PDB file of C-alpha atoms in Angstrom:
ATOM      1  CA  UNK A   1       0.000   0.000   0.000  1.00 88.00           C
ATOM      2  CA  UNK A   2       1.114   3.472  -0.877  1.00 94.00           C
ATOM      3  CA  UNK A   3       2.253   6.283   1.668  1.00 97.00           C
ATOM      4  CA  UNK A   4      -0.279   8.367   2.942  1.00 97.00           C
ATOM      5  CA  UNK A   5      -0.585  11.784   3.975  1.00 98.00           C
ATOM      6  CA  UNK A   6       1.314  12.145   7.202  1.00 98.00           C
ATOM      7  CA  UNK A   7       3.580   9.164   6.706  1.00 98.00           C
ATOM      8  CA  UNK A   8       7.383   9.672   7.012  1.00 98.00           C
ATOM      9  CA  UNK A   9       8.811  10.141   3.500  1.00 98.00           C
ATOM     10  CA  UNK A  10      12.168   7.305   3.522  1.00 98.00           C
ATOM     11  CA  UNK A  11      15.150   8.747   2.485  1.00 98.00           C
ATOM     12  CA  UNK A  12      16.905   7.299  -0.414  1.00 98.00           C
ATOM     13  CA  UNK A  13      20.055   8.525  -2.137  1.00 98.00           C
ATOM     14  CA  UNK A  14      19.825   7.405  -5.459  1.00 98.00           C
ATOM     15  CA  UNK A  15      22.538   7.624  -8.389  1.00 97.00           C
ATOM     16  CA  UNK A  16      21.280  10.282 -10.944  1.00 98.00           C
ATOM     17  CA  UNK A  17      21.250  11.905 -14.278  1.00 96.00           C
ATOM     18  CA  UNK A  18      20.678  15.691 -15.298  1.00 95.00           C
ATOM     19  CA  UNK A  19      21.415  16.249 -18.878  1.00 89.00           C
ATOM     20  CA  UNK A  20      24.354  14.591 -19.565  1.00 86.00           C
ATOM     21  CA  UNK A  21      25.816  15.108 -15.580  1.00 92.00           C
ATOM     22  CA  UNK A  22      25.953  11.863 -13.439  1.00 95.00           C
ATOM     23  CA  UNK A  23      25.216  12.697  -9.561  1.00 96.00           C
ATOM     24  CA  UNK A  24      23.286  11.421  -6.887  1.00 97.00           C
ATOM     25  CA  UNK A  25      19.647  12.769  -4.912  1.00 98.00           C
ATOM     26  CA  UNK A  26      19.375  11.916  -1.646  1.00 98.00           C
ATOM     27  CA  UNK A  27      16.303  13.114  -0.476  1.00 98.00           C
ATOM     28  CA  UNK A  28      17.679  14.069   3.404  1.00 98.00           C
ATOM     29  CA  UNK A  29      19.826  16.713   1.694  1.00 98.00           C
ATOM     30  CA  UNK A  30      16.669  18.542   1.047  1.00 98.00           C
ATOM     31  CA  UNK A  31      15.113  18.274   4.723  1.00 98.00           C
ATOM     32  CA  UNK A  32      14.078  21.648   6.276  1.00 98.00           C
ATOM     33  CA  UNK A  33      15.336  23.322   2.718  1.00 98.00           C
ATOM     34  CA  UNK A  34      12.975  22.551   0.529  1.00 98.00           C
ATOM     35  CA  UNK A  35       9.913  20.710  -0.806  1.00 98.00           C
ATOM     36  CA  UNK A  36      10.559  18.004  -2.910  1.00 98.00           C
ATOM     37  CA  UNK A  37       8.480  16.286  -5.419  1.00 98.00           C
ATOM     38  CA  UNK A  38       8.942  13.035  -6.189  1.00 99.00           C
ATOM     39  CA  UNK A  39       7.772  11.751  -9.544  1.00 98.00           C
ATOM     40  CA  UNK A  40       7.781   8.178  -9.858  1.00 98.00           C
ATOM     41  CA  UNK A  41       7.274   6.945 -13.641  1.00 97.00           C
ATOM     42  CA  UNK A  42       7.142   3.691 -15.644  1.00 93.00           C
ATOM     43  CA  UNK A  43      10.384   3.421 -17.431  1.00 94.00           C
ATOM     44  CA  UNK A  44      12.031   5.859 -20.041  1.00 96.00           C
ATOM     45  CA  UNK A  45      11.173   6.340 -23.648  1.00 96.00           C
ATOM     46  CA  UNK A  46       7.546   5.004 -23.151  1.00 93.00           C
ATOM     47  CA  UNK A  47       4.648   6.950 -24.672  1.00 92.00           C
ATOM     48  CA  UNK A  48       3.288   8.583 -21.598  1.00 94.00           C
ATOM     49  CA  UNK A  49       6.450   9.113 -19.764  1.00 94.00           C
ATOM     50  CA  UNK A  50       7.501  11.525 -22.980  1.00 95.00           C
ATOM     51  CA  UNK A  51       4.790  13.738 -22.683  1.00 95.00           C
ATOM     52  CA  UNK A  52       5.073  13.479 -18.238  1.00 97.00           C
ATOM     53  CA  UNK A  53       8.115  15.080 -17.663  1.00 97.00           C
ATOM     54  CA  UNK A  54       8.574  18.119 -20.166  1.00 96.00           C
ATOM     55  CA  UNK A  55       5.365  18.631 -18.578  1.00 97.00           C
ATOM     56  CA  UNK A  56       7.429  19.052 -15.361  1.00 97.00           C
ATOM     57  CA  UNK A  57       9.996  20.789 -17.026  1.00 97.00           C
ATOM     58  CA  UNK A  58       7.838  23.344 -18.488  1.00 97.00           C
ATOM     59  CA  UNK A  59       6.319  24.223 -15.149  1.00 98.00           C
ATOM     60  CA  UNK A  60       9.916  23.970 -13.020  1.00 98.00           C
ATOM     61  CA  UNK A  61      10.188  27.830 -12.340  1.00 98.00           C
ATOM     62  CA  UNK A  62       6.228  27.016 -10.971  1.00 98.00           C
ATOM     63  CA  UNK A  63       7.647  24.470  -8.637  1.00 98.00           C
ATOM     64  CA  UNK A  64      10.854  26.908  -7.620  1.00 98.00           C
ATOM     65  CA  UNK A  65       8.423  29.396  -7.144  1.00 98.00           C
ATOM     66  CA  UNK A  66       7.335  27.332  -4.530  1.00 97.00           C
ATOM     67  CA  UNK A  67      10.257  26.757  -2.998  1.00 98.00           C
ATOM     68  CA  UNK A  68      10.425  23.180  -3.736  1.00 98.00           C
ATOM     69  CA  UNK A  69      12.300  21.098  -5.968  1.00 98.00           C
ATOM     70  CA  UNK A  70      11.291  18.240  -8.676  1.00 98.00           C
ATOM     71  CA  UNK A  71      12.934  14.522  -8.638  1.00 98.00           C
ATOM     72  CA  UNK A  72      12.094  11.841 -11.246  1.00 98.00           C
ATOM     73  CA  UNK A  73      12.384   7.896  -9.931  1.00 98.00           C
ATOM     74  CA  UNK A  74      12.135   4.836 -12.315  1.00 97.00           C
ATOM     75  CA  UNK A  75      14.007   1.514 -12.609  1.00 96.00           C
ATOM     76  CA  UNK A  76      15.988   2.499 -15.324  1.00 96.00           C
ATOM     77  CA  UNK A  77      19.938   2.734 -15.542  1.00 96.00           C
ATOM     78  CA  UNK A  78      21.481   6.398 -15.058  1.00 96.00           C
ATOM     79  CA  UNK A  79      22.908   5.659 -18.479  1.00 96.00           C
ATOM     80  CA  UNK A  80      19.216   5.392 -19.884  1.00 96.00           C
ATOM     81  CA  UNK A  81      18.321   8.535 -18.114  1.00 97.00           C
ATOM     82  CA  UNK A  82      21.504  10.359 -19.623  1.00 96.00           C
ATOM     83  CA  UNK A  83      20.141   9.271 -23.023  1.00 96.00           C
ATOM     84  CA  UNK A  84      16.542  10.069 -22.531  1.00 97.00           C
ATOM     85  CA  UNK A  85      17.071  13.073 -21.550  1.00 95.00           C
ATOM     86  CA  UNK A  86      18.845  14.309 -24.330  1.00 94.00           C
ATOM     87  CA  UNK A  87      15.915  12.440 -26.269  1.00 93.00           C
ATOM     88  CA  UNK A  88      13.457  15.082 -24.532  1.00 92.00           C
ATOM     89  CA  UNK A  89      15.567  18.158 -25.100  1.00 90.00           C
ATOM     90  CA  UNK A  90      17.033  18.295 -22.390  1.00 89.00           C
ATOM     91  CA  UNK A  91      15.696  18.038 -19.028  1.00 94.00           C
ATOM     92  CA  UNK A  92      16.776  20.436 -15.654  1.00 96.00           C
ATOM     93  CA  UNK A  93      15.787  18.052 -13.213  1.00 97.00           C
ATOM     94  CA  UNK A  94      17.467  14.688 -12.081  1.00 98.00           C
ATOM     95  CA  UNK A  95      16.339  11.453 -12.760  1.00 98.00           C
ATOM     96  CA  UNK A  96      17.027   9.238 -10.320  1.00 98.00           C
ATOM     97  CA  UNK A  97      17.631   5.455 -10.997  1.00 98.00           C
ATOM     98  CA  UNK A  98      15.871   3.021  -8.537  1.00 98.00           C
ATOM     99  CA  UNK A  99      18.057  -0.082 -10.199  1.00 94.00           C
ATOM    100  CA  UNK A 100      19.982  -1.524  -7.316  1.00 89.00           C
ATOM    101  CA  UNK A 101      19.086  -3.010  -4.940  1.00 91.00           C
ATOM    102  CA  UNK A 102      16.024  -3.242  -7.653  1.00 93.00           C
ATOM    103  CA  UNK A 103      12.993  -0.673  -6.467  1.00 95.00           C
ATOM    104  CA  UNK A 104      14.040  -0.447  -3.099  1.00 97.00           C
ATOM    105  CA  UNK A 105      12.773   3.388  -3.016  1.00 98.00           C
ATOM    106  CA  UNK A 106       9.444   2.525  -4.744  1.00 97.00           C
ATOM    107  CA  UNK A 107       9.289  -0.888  -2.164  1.00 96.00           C
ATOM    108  CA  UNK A 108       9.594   1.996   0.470  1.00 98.00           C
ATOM    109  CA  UNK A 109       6.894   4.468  -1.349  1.00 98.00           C
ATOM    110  CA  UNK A 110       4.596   1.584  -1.646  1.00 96.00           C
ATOM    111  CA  UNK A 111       4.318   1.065  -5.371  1.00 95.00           C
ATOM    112  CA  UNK A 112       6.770  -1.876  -5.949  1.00 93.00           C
ATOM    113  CA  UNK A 113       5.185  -4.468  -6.278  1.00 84.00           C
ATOM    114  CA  UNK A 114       2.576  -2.437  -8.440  1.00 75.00           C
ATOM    115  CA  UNK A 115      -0.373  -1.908  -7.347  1.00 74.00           C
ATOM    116  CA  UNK A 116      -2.533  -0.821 -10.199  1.00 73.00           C
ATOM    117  CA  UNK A 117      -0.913  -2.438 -13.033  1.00 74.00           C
ATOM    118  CA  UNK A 118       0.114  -5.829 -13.740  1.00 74.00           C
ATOM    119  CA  UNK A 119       3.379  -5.244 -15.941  1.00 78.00           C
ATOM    120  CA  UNK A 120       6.533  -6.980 -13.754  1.00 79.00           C
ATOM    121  CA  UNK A 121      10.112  -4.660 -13.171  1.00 85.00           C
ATOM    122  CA  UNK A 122       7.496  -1.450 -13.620  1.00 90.00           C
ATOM    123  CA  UNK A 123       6.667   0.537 -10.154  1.00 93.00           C
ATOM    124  CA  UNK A 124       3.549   2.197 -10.112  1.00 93.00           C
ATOM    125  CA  UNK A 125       2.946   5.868 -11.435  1.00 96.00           C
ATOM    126  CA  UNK A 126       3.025   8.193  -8.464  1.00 97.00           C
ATOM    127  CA  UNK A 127       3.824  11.497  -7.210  1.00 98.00           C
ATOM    128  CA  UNK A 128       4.795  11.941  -3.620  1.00 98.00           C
ATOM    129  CA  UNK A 129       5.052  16.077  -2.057  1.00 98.00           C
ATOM    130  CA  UNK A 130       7.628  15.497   0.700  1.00 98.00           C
ATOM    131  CA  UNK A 131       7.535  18.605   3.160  1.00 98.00           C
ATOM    132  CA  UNK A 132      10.520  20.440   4.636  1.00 98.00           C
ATOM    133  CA  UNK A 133       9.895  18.188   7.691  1.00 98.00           C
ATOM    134  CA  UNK A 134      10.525  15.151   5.798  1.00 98.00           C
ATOM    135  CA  UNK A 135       7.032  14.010   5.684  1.00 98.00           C
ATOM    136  CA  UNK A 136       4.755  12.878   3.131  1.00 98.00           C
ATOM    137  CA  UNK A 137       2.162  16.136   2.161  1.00 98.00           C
ATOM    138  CA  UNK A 138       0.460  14.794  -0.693  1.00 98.00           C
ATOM    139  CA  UNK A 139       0.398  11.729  -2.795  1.00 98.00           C
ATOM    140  CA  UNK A 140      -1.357  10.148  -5.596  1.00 98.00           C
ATOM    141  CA  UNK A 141      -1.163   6.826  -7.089  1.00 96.00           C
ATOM    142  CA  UNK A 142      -2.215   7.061 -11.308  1.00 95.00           C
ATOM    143  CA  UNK A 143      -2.996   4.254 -13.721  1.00 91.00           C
ATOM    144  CA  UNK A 144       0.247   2.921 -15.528  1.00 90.00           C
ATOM    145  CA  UNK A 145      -1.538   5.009 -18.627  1.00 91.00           C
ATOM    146  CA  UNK A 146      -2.641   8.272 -16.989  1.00 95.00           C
ATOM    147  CA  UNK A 147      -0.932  11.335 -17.222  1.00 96.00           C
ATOM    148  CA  UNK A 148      -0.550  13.594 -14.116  1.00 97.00           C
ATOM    149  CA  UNK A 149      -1.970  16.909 -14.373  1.00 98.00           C
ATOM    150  CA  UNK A 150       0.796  19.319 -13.353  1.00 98.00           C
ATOM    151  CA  UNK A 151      -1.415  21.784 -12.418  1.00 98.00           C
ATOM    152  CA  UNK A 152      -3.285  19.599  -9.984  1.00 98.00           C
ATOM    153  CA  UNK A 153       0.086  18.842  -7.998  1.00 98.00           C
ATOM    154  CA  UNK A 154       1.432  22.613  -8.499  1.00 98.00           C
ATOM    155  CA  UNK A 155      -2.210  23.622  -6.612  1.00 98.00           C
ATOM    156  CA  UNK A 156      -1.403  20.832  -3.695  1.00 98.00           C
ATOM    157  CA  UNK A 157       2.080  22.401  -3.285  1.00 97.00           C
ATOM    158  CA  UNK A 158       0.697  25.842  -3.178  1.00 96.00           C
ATOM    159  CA  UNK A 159      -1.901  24.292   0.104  1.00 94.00           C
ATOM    160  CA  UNK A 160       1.835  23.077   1.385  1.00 96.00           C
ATOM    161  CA  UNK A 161       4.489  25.029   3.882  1.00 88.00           C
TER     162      UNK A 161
END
């Protein structure tokens, strides 16, 4: 079962891509800094993941207005992040590689196994607003073919201190 509203958020420090730049996120680095939202998506190149996160990206000075920062999370290599990024244009946010061990992060979120779909290696879709206190804000669980509505989580954040 998915984290809730209220629930500590688990920290995870996760190897990770932006652009062409290899890094890591660890999600404690954030704690009493910043908001962070935590994207969770299928796997790259796949149809709705393309249109997902320039979605994000388009809105990303929305989300810094907010004072909170945007993190992608999927199964995939950094190496496949590195590439589909530069597939999307380009991307100012990491992506973050839940490979080893395999989905631990989305075992702690509550979407690995999936929930909602039945396609094996492939966490759940999910967004996750982690407060500056380190605890979960807001969180929704989509179907595997849904697409989030940026503005729906940008309004959530805005209800968020």
């Amino acid at each position: 079962m998915a984290l809730i509203v209220g629930d500590a958020a688990p920290d995870f420090n996760l190897k990770s891509a932006t652009g062409d730049t290899q890094g890591e996120f660890k999600l404690s680095d954030f704690k009493g800094k910043k908001k962070v939202v935590i994207v969770f998506y299928a796997l790259d190149f796949t149809p709705v993941c393309t249109s997902e996160l320039p979605e994000f990206q388009a809105h990303l000075a929305n989300f810094a207005g907010q004072d909170a920062v945007v993190v992608g999370v999927s199964t995939d290599t950094v190496f496949s992040h590195i590439a589909f990024q530069k597939d999307m244009g380009g991307l100012e946010f990491p992506l973050a590689a839940d490979r080893w061990p395999y989905a631990d992060t989305a075992k702690a979120y509550g979407i690995f196994p999936p929930t909602r779909h039945q396609i094996p290696f492939v966490n759940d879709r999910a967004i996750f607003i982690v407060d500056k206190n380190g605890k979960v804000a807001w969180a929704k669980v989509y179907e595997l073919g849904d697409l989030p509505d940026v503005g729906e989580v940008l309004e959530a954040l805005r209800g968020i201190a």
